[in-house]
Coordinates of C-alpha atoms and ligand atoms in Angstrom, one line a residue:
M1 CA -9.6 -10.5 65.9
T2 CA -11.9 -10.0 63.3
I3 CA -13.0 -6.5 63.2
L4 CA -15.9 -4.8 61.2
I5 CA -15.1 -1.2 60.2
T6 CA -17.9 0.6 58.8
G7 CA -17.9 3.8 56.3
G8 CA -14.4 2.8 55.7
A9 CA -14.2 4.2 52.0
G10 CA -15.2 7.9 53.5
F11 CA -12.8 10.4 55.0
I12 CA -12.1 9.4 58.3
G13 CA -12.8 5.9 57.9
S14 CA -10.1 5.2 55.4
H15 CA -7.4 6.8 57.4
V16 CA -8.5 4.2 60.0
V17 CA -8.8 1.2 58.0
R18 CA -5.2 1.9 56.8
L19 CA -3.9 2.3 60.2
F20 CA -5.4 -1.1 61.5
V21 CA -4.6 -2.8 58.3
E22 CA -0.9 -1.9 58.6
K23 CA -0.3 -2.1 62.2
Y24 CA -2.3 -5.1 63.2
P25 CA -1.5 -7.8 60.4
N26 CA -2.8 -10.5 62.3
D27 CA -6.2 -8.9 62.3
H28 CA -8.7 -9.3 59.6
I29 CA -10.3 -5.8 58.7
I30 CA -13.7 -6.1 56.7
N31 CA -14.6 -2.6 55.7
L32 CA -18.4 -2.3 54.5
D33 CA -19.4 0.6 53.0
S34 CA -22.3 1.3 50.3
L35 CA -20.1 3.9 48.5
T36 CA -22.5 6.9 48.7
Y37 CA -21.1 10.1 47.3
A38 CA -18.7 10.3 50.1
G39 CA -17.2 6.5 49.9
N40 CA -14.4 6.4 47.5
L41 CA -12.2 3.2 46.8
E42 CA -9.5 5.1 45.7
N43 CA -8.8 6.3 49.2
L44 CA -7.7 2.5 50.1
A45 CA -6.0 1.7 46.8
D46 CA -2.7 1.5 48.4
I47 CA -3.7 -1.1 50.8
E48 CA -6.6 -3.0 48.6
N49 CA -4.6 -6.3 48.2
K50 CA -2.9 -6.8 51.8
P51 CA -4.1 -10.2 52.8
N52 CA -5.8 -9.2 56.0
Y53 CA -8.3 -6.6 54.6
T54 CA -11.8 -7.3 52.6
F55 CA -13.8 -5.0 51.3
V56 CA -17.8 -5.6 51.2
K57 CA -19.9 -3.1 49.2
G58 CA -23.3 -3.0 51.5
D59 CA -25.5 -0.7 53.3
I60 CA -25.9 -0.8 57.3
T61 CA -29.6 -0.3 56.8
N62 CA -29.9 -3.7 55.1
E63 CA -30.9 -6.1 57.8
V64 CA -30.8 -9.1 56.3
L65 CA -26.9 -8.4 54.8
I66 CA -25.9 -7.1 58.1
N67 CA -27.0 -10.4 59.7
E68 CA -25.5 -12.4 56.9
L69 CA -22.1 -10.6 57.3
F70 CA -22.0 -11.4 61.1
G71 CA -22.9 -14.9 60.5
K72 CA -20.2 -15.4 57.8
F73 CA -17.3 -13.0 59.5
K74 CA -17.9 -13.7 63.2
F75 CA -16.9 -10.2 63.8
E76 CA -15.6 -9.7 67.6
S77 CA -16.0 -6.2 67.5
V78 CA -17.2 -3.3 65.3
I79 CA -15.7 0.3 64.5
H80 CA -18.7 2.2 63.4
L81 CA -17.9 5.3 61.1
A82 CA -20.8 4.9 58.3
A83 CA -23.0 7.9 58.4
E84 CA -24.2 11.0 56.1
S85 CA -21.8 13.3 57.8
H86 CA -22.7 16.9 56.2
V87 CA -24.5 19.7 58.2
D88 CA -25.6 21.5 54.8
R89 CA -26.8 18.2 53.3
S90 CA -28.9 17.5 56.4
I91 CA -30.7 20.5 56.4
K92 CA -31.8 19.6 52.9
D93 CA -32.6 16.1 53.2
P94 CA -33.0 15.0 57.0
L95 CA -34.7 11.8 56.3
A96 CA -31.7 10.3 54.7
F97 CA -29.9 11.0 58.1
V98 CA -32.4 9.4 60.3
K99 CA -32.3 6.4 57.9
T100 CA -28.4 5.9 57.7
N101 CA -27.5 7.5 61.2
I102 CA -30.1 6.1 63.3
I103 CA -31.8 2.8 61.6
G104 CA -28.3 1.7 60.4
T105 CA -26.9 2.2 63.6
V106 CA -29.5 0.3 65.5
N107 CA -29.5 -2.2 63.0
L108 CA -25.8 -2.9 63.6
L109 CA -26.4 -3.0 67.3
N110 CA -29.4 -5.6 67.0
A111 CA -27.0 -8.0 64.7
A112 CA -24.0 -7.5 67.0
K113 CA -26.5 -8.2 70.2
K114 CA -28.2 -11.3 68.4
V115 CA -24.5 -12.8 67.7
W116 CA -22.7 -11.7 70.9
E117 CA -25.4 -12.3 73.5
G118 CA -24.6 -14.7 76.0
N119 CA -20.6 -14.5 75.7
F120 CA -20.2 -10.9 75.4
E121 CA -16.4 -11.5 76.5
N122 CA -13.8 -9.7 74.0
T123 CA -16.7 -8.1 72.0
L124 CA -16.6 -4.4 71.6
F125 CA -19.0 -2.0 69.7
Y126 CA -17.3 1.5 69.0
H127 CA -19.0 4.3 68.2
I128 CA -17.7 7.1 66.1
S129 CA -19.3 10.4 67.1
T130 CA -19.2 13.8 66.9
D131 CA -18.7 16.8 69.3
E132 CA -21.7 18.7 67.6
V133 CA -24.0 16.4 69.6
Y134 CA -23.4 19.0 72.5
G135 CA -25.0 21.9 70.5
T136 CA -23.2 25.2 70.7
L137 CA -20.5 27.1 72.8
G138 CA -21.0 30.8 73.6
E139 CA -17.4 32.5 73.6
T140 CA -16.4 30.6 76.7
G141 CA -16.4 27.1 78.0
L142 CA -15.3 23.7 76.3
F143 CA -17.4 20.5 75.9
T144 CA -16.8 17.8 78.4
E145 CA -18.1 14.4 78.5
T146 CA -20.6 15.3 80.7
T147 CA -21.9 18.2 78.8
A148 CA -25.5 17.7 78.3
Y149 CA -26.6 16.5 74.8
D150 CA -28.3 19.6 72.8
P151 CA -28.1 19.1 69.0
N152 CA -29.4 21.8 66.7
S153 CA -28.7 20.5 63.3
P154 CA -30.6 17.6 62.0
Y155 CA -27.2 15.8 61.4
S156 CA -26.2 16.7 64.8
A157 CA -29.8 15.3 66.1
S158 CA -29.3 11.8 64.3
K159 CA -25.8 11.5 65.8
A160 CA -27.1 12.4 69.2
S161 CA -29.8 9.7 68.6
S162 CA -27.4 7.1 67.5
D163 CA -25.1 7.6 70.7
H164 CA -28.4 7.3 72.6
F165 CA -29.2 4.0 71.2
V166 CA -25.5 2.7 71.8
R167 CA -25.4 3.6 75.3
A168 CA -29.1 2.0 75.6
Y169 CA -27.9 -1.2 74.1
G170 CA -25.3 -1.0 76.8
E171 CA -27.4 -0.5 79.6
T172 CA -30.5 -2.6 78.6
Y173 CA -28.3 -5.7 77.4
G174 CA -25.1 -5.3 78.4
L175 CA -23.8 -4.9 75.2
P176 CA -19.9 -3.9 75.6
Y177 CA -19.7 -0.4 73.8
V178 CA -17.4 2.6 73.8
I179 CA -18.1 6.0 72.2
S180 CA -15.8 8.9 71.4
N181 CA -16.8 12.4 70.0
C182 CA -14.3 14.2 68.1
S183 CA -14.3 17.9 66.9
N184 CA -13.9 18.8 63.2
N185 CA -11.2 16.7 61.2
Y186 CA -9.3 17.9 58.1
G187 CA -6.8 16.1 56.2
P188 CA -6.0 14.4 53.0
N189 CA -9.1 12.5 51.3
Q190 CA -11.8 15.0 52.5
F191 CA -15.0 15.4 50.0
P192 CA -14.8 19.1 49.1
E193 CA -18.1 20.1 50.5
K194 CA -16.5 20.5 53.8
L195 CA -14.6 24.1 54.6
I196 CA -11.1 23.0 54.1
P197 CA -11.0 21.0 51.0
L198 CA -14.0 22.9 49.4
F199 CA -11.9 26.1 49.8
I200 CA -8.7 24.6 48.8
N201 CA -10.5 23.1 45.5
N202 CA -12.2 26.7 44.8
I203 CA -8.5 28.6 45.3
I204 CA -7.0 26.0 42.7
N205 CA -9.8 27.0 40.3
N206 CA -10.2 30.7 41.4
K207 CA -13.5 30.4 42.3
P208 CA -15.3 32.4 45.3
L209 CA -14.5 31.3 48.9
P210 CA -18.4 31.1 50.1
V211 CA -17.9 32.3 54.0
Y212 CA -21.5 31.8 55.8
G213 CA -22.9 35.0 57.7
D214 CA -19.9 37.2 59.1
G215 CA -17.1 34.2 59.4
N216 CA -16.8 34.7 63.2
Y217 CA -18.1 31.1 64.0
T218 CA -15.2 28.7 65.5
R219 CA -14.2 25.4 65.2
D220 CA -11.6 23.0 67.0
W221 CA -9.9 21.3 64.1
L222 CA -7.8 18.1 64.5
F223 CA -5.7 16.4 61.9
V224 CA -7.6 13.5 60.6
K225 CA -4.1 10.8 61.1
D226 CA -4.5 12.1 64.7
H227 CA -8.0 11.5 65.2
A228 CA -7.2 7.8 63.8
K229 CA -4.5 7.0 66.1
A230 CA -6.8 8.3 69.1
I231 CA -9.5 5.7 67.6
D232 CA -6.7 3.1 67.8
L233 CA -6.0 3.8 71.3
V234 CA -9.8 4.0 72.4
F235 CA -10.6 0.6 71.0
H236 CA -7.7 -1.0 72.5
K237 CA -7.2 0.8 75.8
G238 CA -10.6 2.9 76.3
K239 CA -12.9 1.7 79.3
Q240 CA -15.9 0.1 78.3
G241 CA -19.0 1.9 78.6
E242 CA -17.1 5.4 78.4
T243 CA -17.1 8.2 76.6
Y244 CA -14.0 10.0 75.0
N245 CA -13.9 13.8 73.7
I246 CA -11.1 14.0 71.1
G247 CA -10.2 17.4 70.1
G248 CA -7.3 19.4 68.9
F249 CA -6.8 22.2 71.5
N250 CA -7.0 24.3 68.2
E251 CA -10.0 26.5 67.8
W252 CA -10.0 29.1 64.9
K253 CA -12.8 31.4 63.8
N254 CA -13.5 30.5 60.3
I255 CA -12.6 33.8 58.8
D256 CA -9.2 33.9 60.1
L257 CA -8.5 29.9 59.2
V258 CA -9.8 31.1 55.6
K259 CA -7.2 34.0 55.6
L260 CA -4.5 31.7 56.5
L261 CA -5.5 29.1 54.1
C262 CA -5.4 31.9 51.4
R263 CA -1.8 33.3 52.6
L264 CA -0.2 29.5 52.4
M265 CA -2.0 28.7 49.1
D266 CA -0.8 32.0 47.3
D267 CA 3.0 30.8 48.6
K268 CA 2.4 27.2 47.2
L269 CA 0.8 28.5 44.0
N270 CA 3.3 30.8 43.4
R271 CA 0.4 33.7 43.2
E272 CA 0.9 37.0 43.9
K273 CA 0.4 37.5 47.8
G274 CA -3.3 38.6 48.6
S275 CA -4.6 37.0 45.4
S276 CA -6.6 34.1 47.3
E277 CA -8.1 36.5 49.5
K278 CA -9.6 38.7 47.1
L279 CA -11.8 35.4 46.6
I280 CA -13.4 35.5 49.9
T281 CA -17.3 36.1 49.4
Y282 CA -19.7 36.3 52.2
V283 CA -23.0 34.5 51.9
K284 CA -26.3 34.0 53.3
D285 CA -25.6 32.1 56.7
R286 CA -26.5 28.6 57.3
P287 CA -29.9 28.1 59.1
G288 CA -29.3 27.1 62.8
H289 CA -25.2 27.9 62.6
D290 CA -23.7 26.7 65.7
L291 CA -21.4 29.4 66.9
R292 CA -18.6 27.6 68.5
Y293 CA -17.2 24.1 69.2
A294 CA -14.6 23.4 71.6
I295 CA -13.4 20.4 73.3
D296 CA -11.9 19.5 76.5
A297 CA -9.6 16.4 75.6
S298 CA -8.0 16.4 79.0
K299 CA -9.5 12.9 79.7
I300 CA -8.1 10.9 76.8
N301 CA -5.1 13.2 77.4
K302 CA -4.6 11.8 80.7
E303 CA -6.2 8.4 80.8
L304 CA -5.0 7.3 77.3
E305 CA -1.8 9.6 77.0
W306 CA -2.9 11.1 73.8
S307 CA -2.3 14.3 72.2
P308 CA -2.1 15.8 68.8
S309 CA 0.9 15.1 67.0
V310 CA 1.2 18.2 64.6
T311 CA 0.5 21.4 64.8
F312 CA -2.5 23.1 62.6
E313 CA 0.2 24.8 60.4
E314 CA 2.1 21.8 59.7
G315 CA -1.3 19.7 59.4
L316 CA -3.0 22.1 57.0
S317 CA 0.2 22.6 54.8
K318 CA 0.2 19.0 54.5
T319 CA -3.2 18.9 53.6
I320 CA -2.8 21.4 50.9
D321 CA 0.2 19.5 49.6
W322 CA -1.8 16.5 49.4
Y323 CA -4.6 18.5 47.5
L324 CA -2.0 19.7 45.1
D325 CA -0.3 16.4 44.4
N326 CA -3.7 14.4 44.0
E327 CA -5.6 16.5 41.5
G328 CA -6.8 13.5 39.5
W329 CA -8.6 12.5 42.9
L330 CA -10.1 15.9 43.2
R331 CA -11.3 15.9 39.4
N332 CA -12.8 12.5 40.1
V333 CA -15.0 13.9 43.0
T334 CA -15.9 16.8 41.7
S335 CA -17.5 15.9 38.7
G336 CA -21.0 14.5 37.8
A337 CA -23.1 14.8 41.1
Y338 CA -20.6 16.9 43.1
Q339 CA -21.2 19.7 40.4
R340 CA -25.3 19.5 40.9
Y341 CA -24.8 19.4 44.6
Y342 CA -22.5 22.8 44.2
E343 CA -24.9 24.5 42.0
K344 CA -27.8 23.6 44.3
Q345 CA -26.2 24.8 47.6
Y346 CA -24.0 27.7 46.3
G347 CA -25.8 28.5 42.6
K348 CA -23.9 28.7 39.4
Q349 CA -20.6 30.3 39.6
Ligands
LIG401 P1 -17.8 10.7 55.0 O1 -18.7 11.3 54.7 O2 -16.3 11.0 54.5 O3 -17.8 9.0 54.7 C1 -18.8 8.5 55.5 C2 -18.9 7.0 54.8 O4 -20.0 6.4 55.0 C3 -18.8 7.1 53.4 O5 -17.9 6.2 52.6 C4 -20.3 6.7 52.5 O6 -20.1 5.9 51.6 C5 -20.2 5.8 54.1 N1 -21.8 5.2 54.1 C6 -22.9 6.5 54.1 N2 -24.0 5.8 54.2 C7 -23.8 4.5 54.3 C8 -24.8 3.3 54.5 N3 -26.1 3.8 54.8 N4 -24.1 2.1 54.9 C9 -22.8 2.1 54.6 N5 -21.9 3.0 54.2 C10 -22.6 4.2 54.3 O7 -17.6 10.8 56.7 P2 -16.4 11.3 57.8 O8 -16.1 12.7 57.9 O9 -15.2 10.1 57.4 O10 -16.8 10.8 59.2 C11 -17.0 9.6 59.5 C12 -17.6 9.2 61.0 O11 -16.8 10.2 61.9 C13 -19.2 9.8 61.0 O12 -19.6 9.1 61.7 C14 -19.0 11.2 61.7 O13 -20.2 11.3 62.3 C15 -18.0 11.2 62.2 N6 -17.2 12.6 62.4 C16 -16.8 13.1 61.7 C17 -16.2 14.2 61.9 C18 -15.4 15.6 60.7 O14 -15.2 16.4 61.1 N7 -15.3 14.7 59.5 C19 -15.7 14.8 63.1 C20 -16.2 14.0 64.0 C21 -16.9 12.9 64.0
LIG402 P1 -18.0 22.2 57.7 O1 -16.8 22.0 57.1 O2 -19.3 22.0 57.1 O3 -18.3 21.7 59.2 P2 -19.3 21.7 60.4 O4 -20.3 22.2 59.8 O5 -19.4 20.3 60.7 O6 -18.4 22.5 61.6 O7 -17.9 23.8 57.9 C1 -17.1 24.6 58.9 C2 -17.5 25.8 59.2 O8 -17.1 26.4 58.2 C3 -18.7 25.8 59.8 O9 -19.0 27.1 60.9 C4 -19.8 26.3 58.6 C5 -18.7 27.2 57.7 N1 -18.7 27.0 56.4 C6 -18.8 28.3 55.3 O10 -18.4 29.5 55.8 N2 -18.9 28.0 54.2 C7 -19.1 27.0 53.3 O11 -18.9 26.8 52.1 C8 -18.8 25.9 54.3 C9 -19.0 24.3 53.6 C10 -18.7 25.8 55.7

């Protein structure tokens, strides 16, 4: 099988590409990524010379390029992860999210439809999405696959729109598709603008830990390698035209998570107990901040027999170890443009 994976140089994409390249040596994996600030080929250095792997640098919004690639490689399926993915950036520049997340997705759908139409057998467009499309929960309840879409940020609105387009191509043109909506991921290779890697990096450097609002926001955290395994299952065994919610059964209030992270970091860095917690600084809240996300993952659990393989403490400990062992990676991604972003978002420290 020839599989196009978009966004494979990013956080989740790089784990998915590695899993597929190593587990399916007879499949050809083409990783298409435009290498934005969040894309990093260092993430895939260990598999870049595998015979069943090809990297193409390119933008999913480029119609000519995408049509050329479909013609050249004859993709039979697509796993679409490329996206602008950070809520705070979407608040500053919504149009970038419309371009990549909506127009880029429709561009891929058009190319797939053009090449596959007439013989959809053995083809699949797998769209990777987020639980943020469902909006926010109150103190109770869980997002299920039938929860109505109610996005609140420009990021989640753009992802919701792309989900709708994928479904519409299925209904209107018969394009075989599947969608999964996942909760917050954490793990190695995540760009340090998201909560966990940002705070690990700041603790290493003794910088303030900027907790938004009162810190009582809740997220459901999943280890990235468990998400990659779920994607493998949905791709190979999921039912066409269905949505699968993927979650960690693992809800944490931000402030409790940050305190756990501080305790683990003190231990690993041999620092005095309580020293990282002193870095916690409450800052202005994110506009439109969603109170709580939590996924009901019982469908994928029952139908595809998936469940997370590591506990949060294990996953978080592995994640911290990875960042401590890969300071070079961290240094490379936190220079230049990152510094400018950080100062714009949090002010000079
Ligand atoms: P990421 O920002 O780390 O990676 C995105 C990748 O897409 C980068 O390599 C980037 O270079 C590439 N990209 C961006 N714009 C592109 C374009 N126009 N053309 C080609 N490539 C482009 O994101 P991530 O956290 O790995 O998320 C991957 C996918 O999973 C996204 O679709 C995201 O919405 C979804 N998701 C993420 C999470 C999470 O917690 N991170 C949770 C659920 C769903
Ligand atoms: P984030 O990692 O950006 O993921 P998402 O917004 O997609 O859930 O944020 C996770 C939570 O942490 C969210 O409630 C916002 C909060 N947060 C902070 O309190 N401070 C920060 O500096 C960041 C980046 C996030």
